[in-house]
DNA sequence: AATGGCCGTTGCAGATGTTGCAATGAATGC
DNA sequence: GCATTCATTGCAACATCTGCAACGGCCATT
């Protein structure tokens, strides 16, 4: 580990507490002022710290830009894929990954069942939004107003007798899902197929994707499938953690809990 | 300036583009792998980079936490936010807030349009500095010398036919903007999008930030958008007053704004 | 006005940390 | 099974970093 870099990086959390002048920084680092000055200058050139009018230093907005760019380039599919494969190897069933985009829920990854009987679905295809377990999870996390507006606007095709029939029933189901943190689809799309699903959350606690395990009745009963729920949830949580940049040990809340101090606007 | 720290910090923007393995990092830094490894380790210990399952590196959660604190320390954002929300509710369009820092203009807050058609932009992203209305306002207020020097240094990408093409035209536009105290961008960044913007000033009269209202042609014409100018200016002025310590203006008390946000750390 | 204290800044010589090399280990692919 | 690729380690040479002391600007006090 590099001492110089270590010292420089230690300045950042220090400044996060509030602006500080050169002397304060040097003191808290335990180094000579000239050393602190040099480190601060380097941080400054990279835009990580900003010098305000009174010559004190504070964190730079560039930090924010950096974080934002990183979030934008995060590919949930790439991160999740190995976990999906792993889950498939453990349970043998079809595993799906879905995201929300423009009022639709889309499958973006899939690992096929190892059983001969497979269900039909296609990556990139919009899911049956009113019945699919992954859709329920994602929509349940939308802001109240948006959720309601969307629910009213949707069609409720009766794929089977167990399909959700109307907006009221759908909203009620979403409330349940939101409460319990997981979802199922028991024959709501195709008579003989059941799914269990769990949400994947970003660092701010919002649901950014959902994953599910699906299997036809002829292979496992709904009850048997439900026994996989803990595993599915654990996997989803692991993906959430990885997506959020790892378990930062200390002061960041667990990825699957709602951050208490979530800011007004959220990263996409 | 410290070479070691400089190299380490250069890794961050590199990783913001996407995950990279040790070799890639070493190559792009132009150093030996063992050197890159050490720097990455140090960054890792501080939580700024995260090692994913496939052993590649990406930016870590700690960076996001720091970024969060960095913006929270920008008290202009705290103060302005309710006004932005209020303005959005009055006109329905996308509202932006931007500040100047280290030769860049950055969006630091945004309230989304309530119309279905939205423009892209992201908080934290540097704005298109040569065409954005908010950038014009902020740069127009720089001291003569600095303004000219910056103008010469910039690139002038032709996003559209109406983009500002060169330093001379830019300086002329800045003079106009400085004179009139407001700015527009009429299709200079994206053909179909127009903006009107007004400056937010500190107690000493200097421009410390700028806000804008943006809308696509398909929703309102440029002329219609311009009728919002007085409202935008009034809002910006109200923010200026409150920021300068003046009593929060009574005409925009922001009735149902968010709860009093835990302020970060503010010096009296 | 002059003085003293405070703080940021600079140049420098010595010492410490850093660098790149070469070799090892581990994992993957052919 | 062997070859390849990649991360990792120990080490010696060296470049970089460190702390010191001195300078200069700024402000409040005398």
mmCIF file of N, CA and C in Angstrom, chain B residues 31-95:
data_model
loop_
_atom_site.group_PDB
_atom_site.id
_atom_site.type_symbol
_atom_site.label_atom_id
_atom_site.label_comp_id
_atom_site.label_asym_id
_atom_site.label_seq_id
_atom_site.Cartn_x
_atom_site.Cartn_y
_atom_site.Cartn_z
ATOM 1 N N UNK B 31 2.344 2.654 -16.670
ATOM 2 C CA UNK B 31 3.249 2.199 -15.610
ATOM 3 C C UNK B 31 3.268 0.674 -15.569
ATOM 4 N N UNK B 32 4.183 0.173 -14.807
ATOM 5 C CA UNK B 32 4.287 -1.275 -14.669
ATOM 6 C C UNK B 32 3.087 -1.820 -13.899
ATOM 7 N N UNK B 33 2.770 -3.068 -14.203
ATOM 8 C CA UNK B 33 1.613 -3.671 -13.541
ATOM 9 C C UNK B 33 1.734 -3.664 -12.017
ATOM 10 N N UNK B 34 2.939 -3.935 -11.543
ATOM 11 C CA UNK B 34 3.090 -3.987 -10.085
ATOM 12 C C UNK B 34 2.793 -2.625 -9.467
ATOM 13 N N UNK B 35 3.142 -1.580 -10.189
ATOM 14 C CA UNK B 35 2.851 -0.234 -9.697
ATOM 15 C C UNK B 35 1.340 0.008 -9.677
ATOM 16 N N UNK B 36 0.708 -0.343 -10.764
ATOM 17 C CA UNK B 36 -0.742 -0.169 -10.840
ATOM 18 C C UNK B 36 -1.436 -0.966 -9.743
ATOM 19 N N UNK B 37 -0.915 -2.151 -9.503
ATOM 20 C CA UNK B 37 -1.517 -2.994 -8.470
ATOM 21 C C UNK B 37 -1.475 -2.304 -7.115
ATOM 22 N N UNK B 38 -0.348 -1.714 -6.830
ATOM 23 C CA UNK B 38 -0.228 -1.067 -5.536
ATOM 24 C C UNK B 38 -1.174 0.129 -5.395
ATOM 25 N N UNK B 39 -1.258 0.876 -6.448
ATOM 26 C CA UNK B 39 -2.156 2.030 -6.406
ATOM 27 C C UNK B 39 -3.605 1.560 -6.244
ATOM 28 N N UNK B 40 -3.959 0.562 -7.016
ATOM 29 C CA UNK B 40 -5.320 0.048 -6.927
ATOM 30 C C UNK B 40 -5.619 -0.480 -5.532
ATOM 31 N N UNK B 41 -4.638 -1.111 -4.939
ATOM 32 C CA UNK B 41 -4.851 -1.626 -3.588
ATOM 33 C C UNK B 41 -5.135 -0.502 -2.611
ATOM 34 N N UNK B 42 -4.364 0.543 -2.764
ATOM 35 C CA UNK B 42 -4.562 1.670 -1.853
ATOM 36 C C UNK B 42 -5.950 2.279 -2.065
ATOM 37 N N UNK B 43 -6.322 2.445 -3.291
ATOM 38 C CA UNK B 43 -7.659 2.958 -3.583
ATOM 39 C C UNK B 43 -8.714 2.015 -3.020
ATOM 40 N N UNK B 44 -8.425 0.749 -3.139
ATOM 41 C CA UNK B 44 -9.367 -0.253 -2.658
ATOM 42 C C UNK B 44 -9.558 -0.152 -1.139
ATOM 43 N N UNK B 45 -8.446 -0.004 -0.437
ATOM 44 C CA UNK B 45 -8.546 0.082 1.019
ATOM 45 C C UNK B 45 -9.374 1.276 1.470
ATOM 46 N N UNK B 46 -9.381 2.282 0.643
ATOM 47 C CA UNK B 46 -10.191 3.448 0.984
ATOM 48 C C UNK B 46 -11.599 3.327 0.431
ATOM 49 N N UNK B 47 -11.878 2.223 -0.213
ATOM 50 C CA UNK B 47 -13.230 1.980 -0.702
ATOM 51 C C UNK B 47 -13.574 2.736 -1.966
ATOM 52 N N UNK B 48 -12.585 3.365 -2.554
ATOM 53 C CA UNK B 48 -12.891 4.140 -3.758
ATOM 54 C C UNK B 48 -13.016 3.255 -4.982
ATOM 55 N N UNK B 49 -12.344 2.141 -4.960
ATOM 56 C CA UNK B 49 -12.551 1.178 -6.039
ATOM 57 C C UNK B 49 -12.991 -0.151 -5.442
ATOM 58 N N UNK B 50 -13.684 -0.882 -6.266
ATOM 59 C CA UNK B 50 -14.273 -2.138 -5.821
ATOM 60 C C UNK B 50 -13.798 -3.229 -6.760
ATOM 61 N N UNK B 51 -13.568 -4.365 -6.205
ATOM 62 C CA UNK B 51 -13.123 -5.462 -7.040
ATOM 63 C C UNK B 51 -14.305 -6.375 -7.259
ATOM 64 N N UNK B 52 -14.668 -6.558 -8.495
ATOM 65 C CA UNK B 52 -15.829 -7.405 -8.720
ATOM 66 C C UNK B 52 -15.447 -8.868 -8.796
ATOM 67 N N UNK B 53 -16.472 -9.695 -8.940
ATOM 68 C CA UNK B 53 -16.273 -11.134 -8.884
ATOM 69 C C UNK B 53 -15.251 -11.608 -9.923
ATOM 70 N N UNK B 54 -15.236 -10.988 -11.079
ATOM 71 C CA UNK B 54 -14.299 -11.416 -12.122
ATOM 72 C C UNK B 54 -12.920 -10.767 -11.956
ATOM 73 N N UNK B 55 -12.692 -10.195 -10.784
ATOM 74 C CA UNK B 55 -11.403 -9.608 -10.432
ATOM 75 C C UNK B 55 -11.125 -8.289 -11.110
ATOM 76 N N UNK B 56 -12.034 -7.824 -11.927
ATOM 77 C CA UNK B 56 -11.797 -6.513 -12.512
ATOM 78 C C UNK B 56 -12.150 -5.440 -11.482
ATOM 79 N N UNK B 57 -11.667 -4.250 -11.731
ATOM 80 C CA UNK B 57 -11.902 -3.158 -10.798
ATOM 81 C C UNK B 57 -12.959 -2.198 -11.346
ATOM 82 N N UNK B 58 -13.727 -1.632 -10.447
ATOM 83 C CA UNK B 58 -14.634 -0.557 -10.817
ATOM 84 C C UNK B 58 -14.741 0.390 -9.636
ATOM 85 N N UNK B 59 -15.394 1.510 -9.841
ATOM 86 C CA UNK B 59 -15.486 2.478 -8.755
ATOM 87 C C UNK B 59 -16.307 1.907 -7.612
ATOM 88 N N UNK B 60 -15.937 2.262 -6.404
ATOM 89 C CA UNK B 60 -16.547 1.658 -5.231
ATOM 90 C C UNK B 60 -17.558 2.542 -4.535
ATOM 91 N N UNK B 61 -18.239 1.927 -3.605
ATOM 92 C CA UNK B 61 -19.356 2.586 -2.932
ATOM 93 C C UNK B 61 -18.927 3.837 -2.174
ATOM 94 N N UNK B 62 -17.723 3.791 -1.639
ATOM 95 C CA UNK B 62 -17.263 4.918 -0.839
ATOM 96 C C UNK B 62 -17.227 6.200 -1.668
ATOM 97 N N UNK B 63 -16.893 6.037 -2.922
ATOM 98 C CA UNK B 63 -16.842 7.193 -3.804
ATOM 99 C C UNK B 63 -18.237 7.803 -3.928
ATOM 100 N N UNK B 64 -19.224 6.945 -3.974
ATOM 101 C CA UNK B 64 -20.588 7.443 -4.110
ATOM 102 C C UNK B 64 -21.015 8.180 -2.845
ATOM 103 N N UNK B 65 -20.592 7.626 -1.714
ATOM 104 C CA UNK B 65 -20.917 8.284 -0.455
ATOM 105 C C UNK B 65 -20.265 9.660 -0.395
ATOM 106 N N UNK B 66 -19.006 9.719 -0.815
ATOM 107 C CA UNK B 66 -18.300 10.997 -0.808
ATOM 108 C C UNK B 66 -18.968 11.990 -1.751
ATOM 109 N N UNK B 67 -19.341 11.495 -2.911
ATOM 110 C CA UNK B 67 -19.984 12.357 -3.900
ATOM 111 C C UNK B 67 -21.260 12.948 -3.314
ATOM 112 N N UNK B 68 -21.971 12.095 -2.596
ATOM 113 C CA UNK B 68 -23.202 12.546 -1.960
ATOM 114 C C UNK B 68 -22.924 13.703 -1.007
ATOM 115 N N UNK B 69 -21.878 13.527 -0.200
ATOM 116 C CA UNK B 69 -21.538 14.565 0.759
ATOM 117 C C UNK B 69 -21.054 15.824 0.053
ATOM 118 N N UNK B 70 -20.384 15.611 -1.066
ATOM 119 C CA UNK B 70 -19.861 16.763 -1.796
ATOM 120 C C UNK B 70 -20.995 17.682 -2.232
ATOM 121 N N UNK B 71 -22.069 17.103 -2.741
ATOM 122 C CA UNK B 71 -23.170 17.961 -3.175
ATOM 123 C C UNK B 71 -23.952 18.517 -2.004
ATOM 124 N N UNK B 72 -23.990 17.723 -0.932
ATOM 125 C CA UNK B 72 -24.725 18.232 0.219
ATOM 126 C C UNK B 72 -24.040 19.444 0.810
ATOM 127 N N UNK B 73 -22.730 19.501 0.597
ATOM 128 C CA UNK B 73 -22.010 20.668 1.090
ATOM 129 C C UNK B 73 -22.224 21.902 0.224
ATOM 130 N N UNK B 74 -22.822 21.714 -0.915
ATOM 131 C CA UNK B 74 -23.137 22.864 -1.749
ATOM 132 C C UNK B 74 -24.467 23.433 -1.271
ATOM 133 N N UNK B 75 -24.415 24.396 -0.421
ATOM 134 C CA UNK B 75 -25.693 24.809 0.166
ATOM 135 C C UNK B 75 -26.613 25.499 -0.842
ATOM 136 N N UNK B 76 -26.056 25.952 -1.944
ATOM 137 C CA UNK B 76 -26.929 26.578 -2.938
ATOM 138 C C UNK B 76 -27.981 25.580 -3.423
ATOM 139 N N UNK B 77 -27.568 24.336 -3.473
ATOM 140 C CA UNK B 77 -28.481 23.312 -3.948
ATOM 141 C C UNK B 77 -29.642 23.115 -2.966
ATOM 142 N N UNK B 78 -29.292 23.081 -1.695
ATOM 143 C CA UNK B 78 -30.320 22.956 -0.658
ATOM 144 C C UNK B 78 -31.339 24.065 -0.753
ATOM 145 N N UNK B 79 -30.802 25.255 -0.897
ATOM 146 C CA UNK B 79 -31.677 26.419 -0.893
ATOM 147 C C UNK B 79 -32.547 26.452 -2.144
ATOM 148 N N UNK B 80 -31.923 26.116 -3.264
ATOM 149 C CA UNK B 80 -32.633 26.281 -4.532
ATOM 150 C C UNK B 80 -33.703 25.219 -4.770
ATOM 151 N N UNK B 81 -33.471 24.036 -4.223
ATOM 152 C CA UNK B 81 -34.330 22.913 -4.606
ATOM 153 C C UNK B 81 -35.831 23.172 -4.532
ATOM 154 N N UNK B 82 -36.315 23.660 -3.403
ATOM 155 C CA UNK B 82 -37.774 23.893 -3.358
ATOM 156 C C UNK B 82 -38.260 24.866 -4.434
ATOM 157 N N UNK B 83 -37.434 25.811 -4.783
ATOM 158 C CA UNK B 83 -37.815 26.754 -5.830
ATOM 159 C C UNK B 83 -37.882 26.052 -7.190
ATOM 160 N N UNK B 84 -36.967 25.140 -7.395
ATOM 161 C CA UNK B 84 -36.990 24.404 -8.658
ATOM 162 C C UNK B 84 -38.268 23.581 -8.763
ATOM 163 N N UNK B 85 -38.580 22.923 -7.674
ATOM 164 C CA UNK B 85 -39.793 22.108 -7.657
ATOM 165 C C UNK B 85 -41.012 22.977 -7.925
ATOM 166 N N UNK B 86 -41.023 24.094 -7.265
ATOM 167 C CA UNK B 86 -42.148 25.005 -7.415
ATOM 168 C C UNK B 86 -42.274 25.476 -8.867
ATOM 169 N N UNK B 87 -41.169 25.833 -9.450
ATOM 170 C CA UNK B 87 -41.173 26.291 -10.832
ATOM 171 C C UNK B 87 -41.646 25.182 -11.760
ATOM 172 N N UNK B 88 -41.187 23.996 -11.494
ATOM 173 C CA UNK B 88 -41.608 22.851 -12.293
ATOM 174 C C UNK B 88 -43.110 22.644 -12.210
ATOM 175 N N UNK B 89 -43.642 22.857 -11.029
ATOM 176 C CA UNK B 89 -45.082 22.662 -10.884
ATOM 177 C C UNK B 89 -45.874 23.739 -11.617
ATOM 178 N N UNK B 90 -45.268 24.909 -11.709
ATOM 179 C CA UNK B 90 -45.965 25.984 -12.398
ATOM 180 C C UNK B 90 -45.929 25.838 -13.909
ATOM 181 N N UNK B 91 -44.792 25.399 -14.444
ATOM 182 C CA UNK B 91 -44.689 25.376 -15.908
ATOM 183 C C UNK B 91 -44.647 23.972 -16.490
ATOM 184 N N UNK B 92 -44.322 22.984 -15.659
ATOM 185 C CA UNK B 92 -44.383 21.607 -16.126
ATOM 186 C C UNK B 92 -43.136 21.098 -16.823
ATOM 187 N N UNK B 93 -42.190 21.969 -17.119
ATOM 188 C CA UNK B 93 -41.018 21.546 -17.877
ATOM 189 C C UNK B 93 -39.855 21.142 -16.974
ATOM 190 N N UNK B 94 -38.833 20.640 -17.626
ATOM 191 C CA UNK B 94 -37.633 20.247 -16.898
ATOM 192 C C UNK B 94 -36.872 21.483 -16.407
ATOM 193 N N UNK B 95 -36.470 21.454 -15.154
ATOM 194 C CA UNK B 95 -35.748 22.571 -14.561
ATOM 195 C C UNK B 95 -34.365 22.088 -14.129
#
